[in-house]
Short mmCIF file of C-alpha atoms in Angstrom, two decimals:
data_model
loop_
_atom_site.label_atom_id
_atom_site.label_comp_id
_atom_site.label_asym_id
_atom_site.label_seq_id
_atom_site.Cartn_x
_atom_site.Cartn_y
_atom_site.Cartn_z
CA MET A 1 54.50 -39.15 -24.03
CA THR A 2 51.15 -38.87 -24.91
CA SER A 3 51.11 -41.98 -24.01
CA SER A 4 51.90 -41.66 -20.72
CA PHE A 5 49.81 -38.94 -20.48
CA PHE A 6 46.37 -41.66 -20.42
CA GLU A 7 48.62 -44.11 -18.34
CA LYS A 8 48.82 -42.07 -14.89
CA LYS A 9 45.97 -43.25 -12.27
CA ASN A 10 44.69 -41.76 -9.34
CA LYS A 11 44.53 -38.04 -11.60
CA LYS A 12 42.18 -35.06 -11.67
CA ARG A 13 40.87 -35.86 -15.09
CA ALA A 14 37.93 -33.18 -16.97
CA LEU A 15 36.91 -33.46 -20.19
CA VAL A 16 35.68 -30.78 -22.04
CA PHE A 17 33.50 -31.27 -25.39
CA GLY A 18 33.09 -27.97 -27.85
CA GLY A 19 29.83 -27.26 -29.85
CA GLY A 20 29.94 -27.50 -33.94
CA GLY A 21 26.62 -29.04 -34.04
CA ALA A 22 26.32 -31.79 -36.60
CA ARG A 23 30.31 -32.74 -36.49
CA GLY A 24 29.94 -33.12 -32.56
CA SER A 25 29.00 -36.57 -34.52
CA PHE A 26 33.16 -36.19 -33.64
CA GLU A 27 33.12 -36.37 -30.42
CA ILE A 28 31.23 -39.79 -30.41
CA GLY A 29 34.25 -40.99 -32.07
CA VAL A 30 36.64 -39.17 -29.05
CA TRP A 31 34.24 -41.28 -25.93
CA ARG A 32 35.03 -44.70 -27.71
CA ALA A 33 38.50 -44.37 -27.52
CA LEU A 34 38.60 -42.80 -23.94
CA ASP A 35 36.89 -45.73 -22.70
CA GLU A 36 39.90 -48.25 -24.84
CA LEU A 37 42.52 -45.99 -23.22
CA ASP A 38 40.41 -45.95 -19.53
CA TYR A 39 40.83 -41.97 -19.13
CA VAL A 40 37.44 -41.35 -17.04
CA PRO A 41 36.54 -37.99 -16.29
CA ASP A 42 35.83 -36.29 -13.00
CA ILE A 43 34.56 -32.79 -14.66
CA ILE A 44 33.53 -32.86 -18.07
CA THR A 45 32.24 -29.27 -19.07
CA GLY A 46 30.49 -28.54 -22.77
CA THR A 47 28.36 -26.22 -24.63
CA SER A 48 26.08 -26.44 -27.83
CA VAL A 49 25.85 -29.88 -29.09
CA GLY A 50 29.46 -30.34 -26.46
CA ALA A 51 26.70 -29.96 -23.52
CA LEU A 52 24.88 -32.39 -24.99
CA ASN A 53 27.27 -34.87 -25.03
CA GLY A 54 28.32 -33.63 -21.68
CA ALA A 55 25.11 -35.22 -21.16
CA LEU A 56 25.36 -38.35 -22.46
CA TYR A 57 28.72 -39.42 -21.60
CA ILE A 58 28.09 -38.46 -17.86
CA LEU A 59 24.15 -41.79 -18.89
CA GLY A 60 27.08 -43.75 -19.76
CA ASN A 61 26.61 -45.64 -22.46
CA VAL A 62 28.78 -45.21 -25.96
CA SER A 63 26.97 -48.00 -28.27
CA GLU A 64 23.49 -46.46 -27.33
CA ALA A 65 24.40 -42.97 -27.82
CA GLU A 66 26.63 -43.31 -30.71
CA ARG A 67 23.34 -45.81 -32.29
CA MET A 68 21.00 -42.17 -31.80
CA TRP A 69 23.53 -40.14 -33.91
CA LYS A 70 24.10 -42.52 -36.83
CA GLU A 71 19.70 -42.09 -36.84
CA ILE A 72 20.04 -38.92 -36.59
CA GLU A 73 18.29 -36.89 -39.84
CA THR A 74 18.18 -33.28 -40.40
CA GLY A 75 14.64 -32.89 -40.50
CA LYS A 76 14.92 -35.05 -36.29
CA VAL A 77 16.55 -32.08 -35.46
CA LEU A 78 15.11 -29.40 -36.49
CA ASP A 79 11.82 -28.33 -37.63
CA LEU A 80 12.48 -28.91 -41.79
CA ASP A 81 11.79 -31.03 -44.68
CA ALA A 82 15.27 -31.81 -45.75
CA PRO A 83 16.04 -34.00 -49.13
CA LEU A 84 16.92 -37.15 -48.41
CA SER A 85 19.78 -36.81 -50.76
CA ILE A 86 21.85 -34.01 -51.84
CA ASP A 87 24.00 -36.05 -54.73
CA SER A 88 24.97 -31.93 -56.09
CA PHE A 89 26.32 -29.24 -55.83
CA LYS A 90 23.20 -27.83 -57.51
CA ASP A 91 21.09 -29.41 -54.12
CA TYR A 92 22.83 -28.66 -51.74
CA ARG A 93 22.79 -24.91 -52.85
CA ARG A 94 19.02 -25.35 -53.17
CA THR A 95 19.01 -26.46 -49.69
CA LEU A 96 20.81 -23.94 -48.24
CA THR A 97 18.62 -21.78 -49.32
CA GLY A 98 14.79 -23.42 -48.70
CA PHE A 99 17.17 -23.23 -45.56
CA LEU A 100 17.43 -18.92 -45.31
CA ILE A 101 14.26 -18.53 -47.12
CA LYS A 102 12.62 -20.07 -43.75
CA ILE A 103 14.85 -19.20 -41.67
CA ILE A 104 13.70 -15.83 -42.14
CA ARG A 105 10.51 -15.54 -42.88
CA GLU A 106 9.59 -17.12 -39.16
CA LYS A 107 12.35 -15.83 -37.65
CA GLY A 108 14.12 -19.52 -37.11
CA ILE A 109 13.17 -22.01 -37.71
CA SER A 110 11.67 -23.92 -33.98
CA SER A 111 13.58 -26.97 -31.84
CA ALA A 112 10.63 -28.16 -31.00
CA PRO A 113 12.46 -31.67 -33.09
CA LEU A 114 15.43 -30.99 -31.52
CA LYS A 115 13.59 -31.06 -27.46
CA ALA A 116 12.22 -34.10 -28.55
CA LEU A 117 15.62 -35.19 -29.09
CA ILE A 118 16.77 -34.57 -26.08
CA ASP A 119 13.82 -36.03 -24.18
CA THR A 120 14.23 -39.22 -25.32
CA TYR A 121 17.91 -39.97 -25.11
CA ILE A 122 17.90 -37.09 -21.89
CA ASP A 123 16.03 -39.06 -19.21
CA ASP A 124 17.28 -39.60 -16.12
CA GLU A 125 18.48 -36.35 -14.26
CA SER A 126 18.56 -38.24 -11.82
CA ARG A 127 20.67 -40.57 -12.94
CA ILE A 128 23.24 -37.34 -14.48
CA ARG A 129 22.53 -35.78 -10.60
CA SER A 130 23.35 -38.47 -8.78
CA ASP A 131 26.70 -39.88 -10.91
CA GLY A 132 29.82 -37.76 -9.10
CA THR A 133 30.69 -36.54 -11.89
CA ILE A 134 30.84 -33.05 -11.65
CA PHE A 135 29.35 -31.80 -15.70
CA GLY A 136 28.93 -28.31 -16.27
CA LEU A 137 27.46 -26.24 -19.42
CA SER A 138 27.30 -22.72 -21.04
CA THR A 139 24.66 -21.23 -22.79
CA THR A 140 24.62 -16.53 -24.17
CA ASN A 141 22.08 -14.35 -21.84
CA LEU A 142 20.55 -12.45 -25.48
CA LYS A 143 19.31 -10.05 -23.90
CA THR A 144 22.24 -9.04 -21.95
CA ARG A 145 24.61 -10.38 -24.81
CA GLU A 146 26.64 -12.56 -22.44
CA ILE A 147 27.77 -15.68 -21.46
CA GLU A 148 26.90 -18.39 -18.88
CA TYR A 149 27.75 -20.68 -17.29
CA TYR A 150 26.08 -23.29 -15.74
CA PHE A 151 26.94 -26.65 -13.26
CA LEU A 152 24.17 -29.45 -12.31
CA ASP A 153 24.01 -27.25 -9.08
CA ASP A 154 23.26 -24.03 -10.60
CA ILE A 155 20.26 -25.39 -12.08
CA GLU A 156 16.15 -25.67 -10.71
CA GLU A 157 16.09 -30.21 -10.33
CA GLY A 158 13.67 -31.02 -13.42
CA ARG A 159 15.15 -27.63 -16.06
CA LEU A 160 18.12 -29.57 -17.19
CA ASN A 161 16.43 -30.42 -20.38
CA ASP A 162 15.66 -26.36 -20.82
CA TYR A 163 19.98 -25.55 -20.40
CA LEU A 164 20.77 -27.63 -23.15
CA LEU A 165 18.42 -27.16 -24.72
CA ALA A 166 19.06 -23.86 -24.63
CA SER A 167 22.56 -24.33 -24.87
CA ALA A 168 21.96 -25.51 -28.60
CA SER A 169 20.07 -22.96 -29.84
CA LEU A 170 21.97 -21.68 -32.86
CA TYR A 171 19.77 -18.64 -33.60
CA PRO A 172 19.14 -16.85 -35.70
CA ALA A 173 18.90 -20.31 -37.62
CA ILE A 174 17.44 -21.52 -34.56
CA GLN A 175 14.96 -19.95 -32.25
CA LYS A 176 16.05 -18.59 -29.72
CA LYS A 177 14.77 -20.70 -25.39
CA MET A 178 12.98 -18.28 -23.61
CA ILE A 179 13.59 -19.30 -20.24
CA ASP A 180 11.80 -18.06 -17.24
CA GLY A 181 11.47 -14.87 -19.41
CA THR A 182 15.04 -14.70 -20.19
CA PRO A 183 16.09 -15.43 -24.24
CA TYR A 184 19.12 -17.86 -24.57
CA ILE A 185 21.19 -19.15 -27.15
CA ASP A 186 24.19 -20.40 -28.06
CA GLY A 187 26.54 -21.06 -25.17
CA GLY A 188 29.38 -21.53 -28.39
CA TYR A 189 29.05 -17.55 -29.61
CA TRP A 190 31.25 -16.46 -26.49
CA ASN A 191 33.36 -19.46 -26.42
CA ASN A 192 32.87 -22.26 -28.12
CA ILE A 193 35.20 -24.45 -26.25
CA PRO A 194 34.07 -24.06 -22.65
CA ILE A 195 38.04 -24.68 -20.75
CA ASN A 196 37.65 -22.47 -17.78
CA MET A 197 34.65 -24.45 -16.51
CA ALA A 198 36.38 -27.84 -16.34
CA LEU A 199 40.39 -25.55 -15.42
CA ASP A 200 38.29 -23.66 -12.27
CA LYS A 201 37.01 -26.87 -10.48
CA LEU A 202 41.48 -27.47 -10.56
CA PRO A 203 42.16 -31.05 -12.62
CA ASP A 204 45.60 -32.31 -12.74
CA GLN A 205 44.21 -33.72 -16.93
CA ILE A 206 42.27 -32.13 -18.73
CA VAL A 207 40.81 -33.32 -22.55
CA LEU A 208 39.84 -30.54 -25.33
CA VAL A 209 37.96 -32.00 -28.47
CA ASP A 210 37.17 -29.21 -30.80
CA VAL A 211 34.76 -30.27 -33.66
CA GLN A 212 35.52 -27.05 -36.18
CA GLY A 213 31.98 -25.21 -34.74
CA PRO A 214 31.24 -21.11 -34.93
CA GLY A 215 31.95 -18.92 -31.73
CA LEU A 216 34.53 -17.31 -29.98
CA LEU A 217 37.75 -19.09 -27.96
CA HIS A 218 39.39 -17.84 -24.88
CA TYR A 219 42.64 -19.51 -23.82
CA ASP A 220 42.46 -19.28 -19.32
CA HIS A 221 46.35 -19.37 -18.87
CA GLN A 222 44.85 -22.01 -15.67
CA ILE A 223 45.85 -24.35 -18.05
CA GLU A 224 48.93 -23.90 -18.26
CA LYS A 225 49.45 -25.90 -14.38
CA CYS A 226 47.90 -29.37 -15.84
CA GLU A 227 48.49 -31.85 -18.64
CA SER A 228 46.34 -31.26 -22.14
CA LEU A 229 44.76 -32.68 -24.40
CA LEU A 230 43.84 -31.34 -27.66
CA ILE A 231 41.88 -33.45 -30.12
CA ARG A 232 40.51 -32.02 -33.59
CA THR A 233 41.17 -32.88 -37.04
CA LYS A 234 42.15 -32.01 -40.18
CA TRP A 235 39.53 -33.10 -42.17
CA PRO A 236 36.44 -30.88 -42.42
CA LEU A 237 33.56 -32.39 -40.65
CA GLY A 238 30.08 -31.32 -42.49
CA ASP A 239 28.31 -28.29 -42.00
CA MET A 240 26.25 -27.95 -38.90
CA LEU A 241 23.06 -28.42 -39.49
CA LEU A 242 22.97 -30.78 -42.67
CA PHE A 243 22.81 -34.11 -40.60
CA ASP A 244 24.00 -36.92 -42.82
CA THR A 245 23.83 -41.25 -41.16
CA ASN A 246 26.95 -41.61 -43.90
CA ARG A 247 28.69 -38.42 -41.94
CA THR A 248 27.72 -39.06 -38.03
CA GLU A 249 29.25 -42.98 -39.30
CA VAL A 250 33.12 -41.12 -40.70
CA ASN A 251 32.63 -38.93 -37.80
CA ILE A 252 32.46 -40.84 -35.80
CA GLU A 253 34.76 -43.38 -36.48
CA LEU A 254 37.71 -40.61 -37.74
CA GLY A 255 37.45 -38.49 -34.04
CA TYR A 256 38.12 -42.34 -32.66
CA CYS A 257 41.51 -42.79 -34.92
CA GLU A 258 41.95 -39.11 -34.57
CA THR A 259 42.70 -40.03 -30.72
CA MET A 260 43.77 -43.38 -30.66
CA LYS A 261 47.28 -42.12 -32.51
CA LEU A 262 47.66 -39.24 -30.40
CA ALA A 263 47.34 -41.15 -26.97
CA ARG A 264 49.52 -43.85 -28.87
CA PRO A 265 51.83 -42.95 -31.74
CA ASP A 266 53.87 -46.34 -30.70
CA LEU A 267 50.50 -48.08 -33.29
CA TYR A 268 49.24 -45.85 -34.96
CA ARG A 269 50.98 -43.29 -37.87
CA GLY A 270 49.05 -40.44 -39.76
CA LEU A 271 48.68 -37.12 -39.59
CA TRP A 272 45.27 -37.52 -42.51
CA TYR A 273 44.65 -41.07 -42.21
CA THR A 274 45.82 -43.79 -39.38
CA TYR A 275 47.60 -46.68 -39.93
CA ASP A 276 49.83 -49.11 -38.39
CA THR A 277 53.06 -48.23 -37.59
CA ASP A 278 54.91 -51.24 -38.75
CA THR A 279 53.14 -51.33 -41.75
CA VAL A 280 54.34 -47.25 -42.05
CA GLU A 281 58.12 -48.20 -41.44
CA THR A 282 58.48 -51.81 -44.20
CA ASP A 283 56.55 -49.57 -46.61
CA ALA A 284 59.27 -46.51 -46.06
CA SER A 285 63.18 -48.68 -46.01
CA VAL A 286 60.76 -50.19 -50.27
CA PHE A 287 60.17 -46.41 -51.02
CA TYR A 288 63.06 -45.44 -49.93
CA LEU A 289 64.97 -48.48 -52.62
CA ALA A 290 62.33 -47.00 -55.22
CA LEU A 291 63.69 -43.49 -55.12
CA ASN A 292 67.05 -44.13 -55.06
CA GLY A 293 66.52 -46.73 -58.70
CA LEU A 294 64.51 -43.68 -59.80
CA LEU A 295 67.84 -40.70 -59.54
CA THR A 296 70.34 -43.62 -59.86
CA GLY A 297 69.26 -45.45 -63.04
CA LYS A 298 70.32 -45.07 -66.62
CA ARG A 299 67.28 -43.95 -68.41
CA SER A 300 66.48 -41.16 -65.25
CA LYS A 301 69.54 -39.33 -65.16
CA GLY A 302 67.89 -36.85 -66.83
CA VAL A 303 65.38 -36.11 -64.13
CA TYR A 304 67.80 -36.30 -61.23
CA GLU A 305 69.62 -33.91 -62.54
CA TYR A 306 66.87 -31.20 -63.37
CA ILE A 307 66.02 -31.68 -60.04
CA LYS A 308 69.15 -30.97 -58.54
CA ARG A 309 69.56 -28.42 -60.69
CA ASP A 310 68.48 -24.72 -59.99
CA ASN A 311 67.00 -26.72 -56.50
CA HIS A 312 64.62 -27.88 -57.82
CA GLN A 313 63.64 -30.24 -55.16
CA LEU A 314 63.29 -27.95 -53.11
CA ILE A 315 60.14 -26.43 -55.49
CA LEU A 316 59.20 -30.17 -55.11
CA LEU A 317 59.18 -30.99 -50.69
CA ARG A 318 57.78 -27.62 -50.72
CA GLU A 319 54.41 -28.15 -52.38
CA ILE A 320 54.68 -32.10 -50.80
CA GLU A 321 54.81 -29.84 -47.57
CA LYS A 322 52.18 -26.97 -48.48
CA ARG A 323 49.91 -29.82 -49.12
CA TRP A 324 50.14 -32.39 -46.58
CA GLY A 325 50.33 -28.94 -44.45
CA SER A 326 53.23 -30.11 -42.40
CA ALA A 327 57.02 -29.95 -42.52
CA VAL A 328 58.83 -33.37 -44.18
CA ASP A 329 61.81 -34.39 -43.91
CA GLU A 330 63.58 -38.24 -44.71
CA THR A 331 61.33 -40.17 -42.41
CA THR A 332 57.95 -38.30 -43.09
CA VAL A 333 57.67 -38.23 -47.50
CA SER A 334 56.75 -41.87 -48.43
CA LEU A 335 54.04 -40.83 -46.01
CA ALA A 336 52.66 -37.37 -47.23
CA LEU A 337 53.29 -39.26 -50.50
CA CYS A 338 50.54 -42.25 -49.04
CA GLU A 339 48.41 -39.95 -47.46
CA LEU A 340 47.55 -36.86 -50.58
CA THR A 341 48.10 -39.98 -52.89
CA GLY A 342 44.75 -41.25 -51.41
CA LYS A 343 42.98 -37.36 -50.84
CA LEU A 344 43.57 -37.02 -54.42
CA PHE A 345 41.70 -40.53 -55.52
CA ASN A 346 38.95 -39.66 -52.20
CA MET A 347 39.91 -42.11 -50.01
CA ILE A 348 37.78 -42.70 -46.21
CA PRO A 349 39.74 -42.11 -43.19
CA ASP A 350 37.56 -43.94 -40.69
CA LYS A 351 39.15 -46.76 -40.77
CA ILE A 352 42.92 -47.70 -39.39
CA TYR A 353 44.97 -48.32 -42.62
CA SER A 354 47.84 -51.29 -43.37
CA ILE A 355 49.75 -49.19 -45.23
CA ASP A 356 49.47 -52.14 -47.70
CA LYS A 357 45.58 -51.97 -48.09
CA PHE A 358 45.08 -48.73 -48.37
CA GLN A 359 47.85 -48.82 -51.62
CA ASN A 360 45.47 -51.26 -52.80
CA GLU A 361 42.90 -49.32 -52.94
CA ILE A 362 44.45 -46.49 -54.34
CA ILE A 363 46.14 -49.01 -56.90
CA HIS A 364 42.31 -50.04 -57.36
CA ARG A 365 40.67 -46.47 -57.54
CA LEU A 366 43.30 -45.23 -60.20
CA ILE A 367 43.10 -48.65 -62.94
CA LYS A 368 38.84 -47.85 -63.68
CA MET A 369 39.58 -43.84 -63.62
CA ARG A 370 42.00 -44.70 -66.19
CA ASP A 371 39.87 -47.69 -68.07
CA ALA A 372 39.55 -46.43 -70.97
CA GLU A 373 35.42 -46.83 -71.61
CA ARG A 374 35.01 -44.24 -69.21
CA LYS A 375 34.22 -41.48 -71.90
CA ASN A 376 34.75 -38.79 -68.37
CA PRO A 377 36.20 -39.97 -64.88
CA VAL A 378 36.68 -37.24 -62.93
CA ASN A 379 32.51 -35.97 -63.43
CA GLU A 380 31.69 -39.62 -61.82
CA PHE A 381 32.59 -39.38 -58.12
CA GLU A 382 30.21 -40.19 -56.07
CA PRO A 383 30.13 -38.44 -52.09
CA ARG A 384 29.81 -41.61 -49.80
CA PHE A 385 28.43 -39.35 -47.59
CA LEU A 386 27.17 -35.04 -47.74
CA LEU A 387 29.56 -32.94 -48.72
CA SER A 388 30.42 -29.57 -47.31
CA GLY A 389 30.36 -26.83 -49.41
CA LYS A 390 33.74 -26.55 -49.42
CA GLU A 391 34.05 -29.54 -50.29
CA TRP A 392 31.50 -29.92 -52.96
CA THR A 393 33.59 -27.20 -54.73
CA GLU A 394 36.92 -28.90 -54.12
CA GLU A 395 35.28 -31.21 -56.16
CA PHE A 396 33.85 -28.64 -58.66
CA LEU A 397 36.99 -28.40 -59.70
CA GLU A 398 38.84 -32.12 -59.67
CA GLY A 399 35.81 -32.09 -62.41
CA LEU A 400 37.61 -29.09 -65.30
CA PRO A 401 39.71 -31.26 -67.50
CA LEU A 402 42.36 -28.07 -66.87
CA ILE A 403 42.80 -27.45 -63.33
CA SER A 404 41.78 -31.19 -62.10
CA ASN A 405 45.08 -33.18 -60.69
CA ARG A 406 42.80 -36.19 -61.39
CA THR A 407 43.17 -35.71 -64.58
CA LEU A 408 46.29 -34.32 -64.62
CA VAL A 409 48.01 -37.62 -62.54
CA ILE A 410 46.19 -39.54 -64.73
CA GLN A 411 47.63 -37.84 -68.57
CA ILE A 412 51.67 -37.25 -66.80
CA LEU A 413 51.80 -41.75 -65.10
CA GLU A 414 50.03 -42.15 -68.96
CA ARG A 415 53.94 -41.50 -70.76
CA LEU A 416 55.80 -41.96 -67.56
CA GLU A 417 54.87 -45.51 -69.08
CA ASP A 418 55.33 -44.79 -72.74
CA GLU A 419 57.61 -42.87 -72.88
CA GLN A 420 59.96 -45.59 -70.59
CA LEU A 421 61.18 -42.10 -68.30
CA LYS A 422 63.07 -40.22 -71.18
CA TRP A 423 63.05 -37.00 -69.28
CA ASP A 424 64.44 -34.41 -71.02
CA THR A 425 61.68 -33.87 -73.31
CA PRO A 426 59.76 -30.18 -72.53
CA PHE A 427 56.02 -31.73 -71.01
CA TYR A 428 58.47 -33.10 -67.43
CA LYS A 429 60.30 -29.90 -67.26
CA LEU A 430 57.02 -27.94 -67.76
CA MET A 431 55.03 -29.74 -64.97
CA ILE A 432 58.21 -29.50 -63.03
CA ARG A 433 57.67 -25.73 -63.05
CA THR A 434 54.44 -25.36 -63.47
CA ARG A 435 52.38 -27.80 -62.12
CA PRO A 436 54.23 -29.91 -59.44
CA PHE A 437 52.12 -31.04 -57.87
CA PRO A 438 50.61 -33.76 -60.38
CA PHE A 439 53.25 -34.66 -61.85
CA ILE A 440 54.36 -36.15 -57.54
CA ILE A 441 51.53 -37.80 -57.07
CA ALA A 442 52.34 -39.42 -60.77
CA LEU A 443 55.76 -40.42 -59.96
CA TYR A 444 54.00 -41.82 -57.06
CA CYS A 445 51.34 -43.82 -58.22
CA LYS A 446 53.96 -45.30 -61.17
CA TYR A 447 56.27 -46.38 -57.55
CA LEU A 448 52.78 -48.05 -55.96
CA LEU A 449 51.96 -50.09 -59.89
CA ASN A 450 55.89 -51.00 -59.98
CA LYS A 451 54.62 -52.93 -56.55
CA ASN A 452 52.12 -54.22 -56.44
CA LEU A 453 54.12 -55.57 -59.41
CA GLY A 454 57.42 -56.96 -57.22
CA LEU A 455 59.20 -55.37 -58.83
CA TYR A 456 60.73 -53.66 -54.81
CA ARG A 457 61.45 -57.17 -53.73
#
């Protein structure tokens, strides 16, 4: 169904970019994918960073936009002396505390660096006006506390960048923007994805990009009259005000992958990651061969009988669905387990994988963690990019031996190998009842190790 959305020609098309600060790098990856899919919008609307990306889109150089985003650090957007790196939760908290102190003391951080950035990269207003694309943005009037919508015809020539800055002024973190004596702040407060602006221009198709920004969302019944596609990700995209080049690169690739999965489900599969469809289907057949061997083998009779009794299989299935975030059936269980294992071992969703390469990387990380010379492998996690507060918290919990799923997976896996699948032990029964998730992942890791040895050929 989705692929036909992009195949239709001679349609009036719209693109809406949501707001979300540093998370807006995701929209650049979406843009690159839309270019490949030949989706050319006649209408572009956005708010906050979405408005800035919309203006860049009309200027038409996705490579230049990528380069700009990859060069942005926090100090280039906000008047702050942010640390070059944040390597721990302690660094993260110290940085945010410094932000808050400066915001309170100065009643908002100066947006002068953001203004300079806008003026540098959105430097040809006349070209945006002459392009022919309908372009609109929104901002919030701080005096009236109401959102205001502006298309190019509503903005005095030479003032576009003032309104772009107003739309992106995330008050009180960023100081308000004064336009003709009226204070304006971020447009996302009252409508973070300005769908209504695009729908008012009566498109046949509309693509909406949600980057998990703050503020309200407004449903517009006009959307029921046209084809629509919502592009978002299940992954966190980082903090809005902390710009990090490594995180930007990941978000851009993630935006590309999420779009291509929606557009070409015949080629790409995955809920959290993106895989070649053919390799997913091939692995599924191998997985079911291994699963059958596990459940019917002589040494594993105990686990089969125990899982079957008292609906223990439902406990395991519900745990997979809860962790994966979607319903699981016979066609998706191997994919769900693969993705959940990848997430647990911090695989990055920044490329299109073949299942084999993805699984080989999991094995590499698994073996590395099992190395007997490593004193505390859980705490040696080194983030590839700047983490958000939620992500730091998750990693902190993974560093606690009695809570860590990664540690328990290693321990269960070692028992699976040492005890030759003696399933009637109290340990396994306890794990199924109390810690089903690491139990399931340990079984899957055992499958991967056996597959790597060629046992299922």
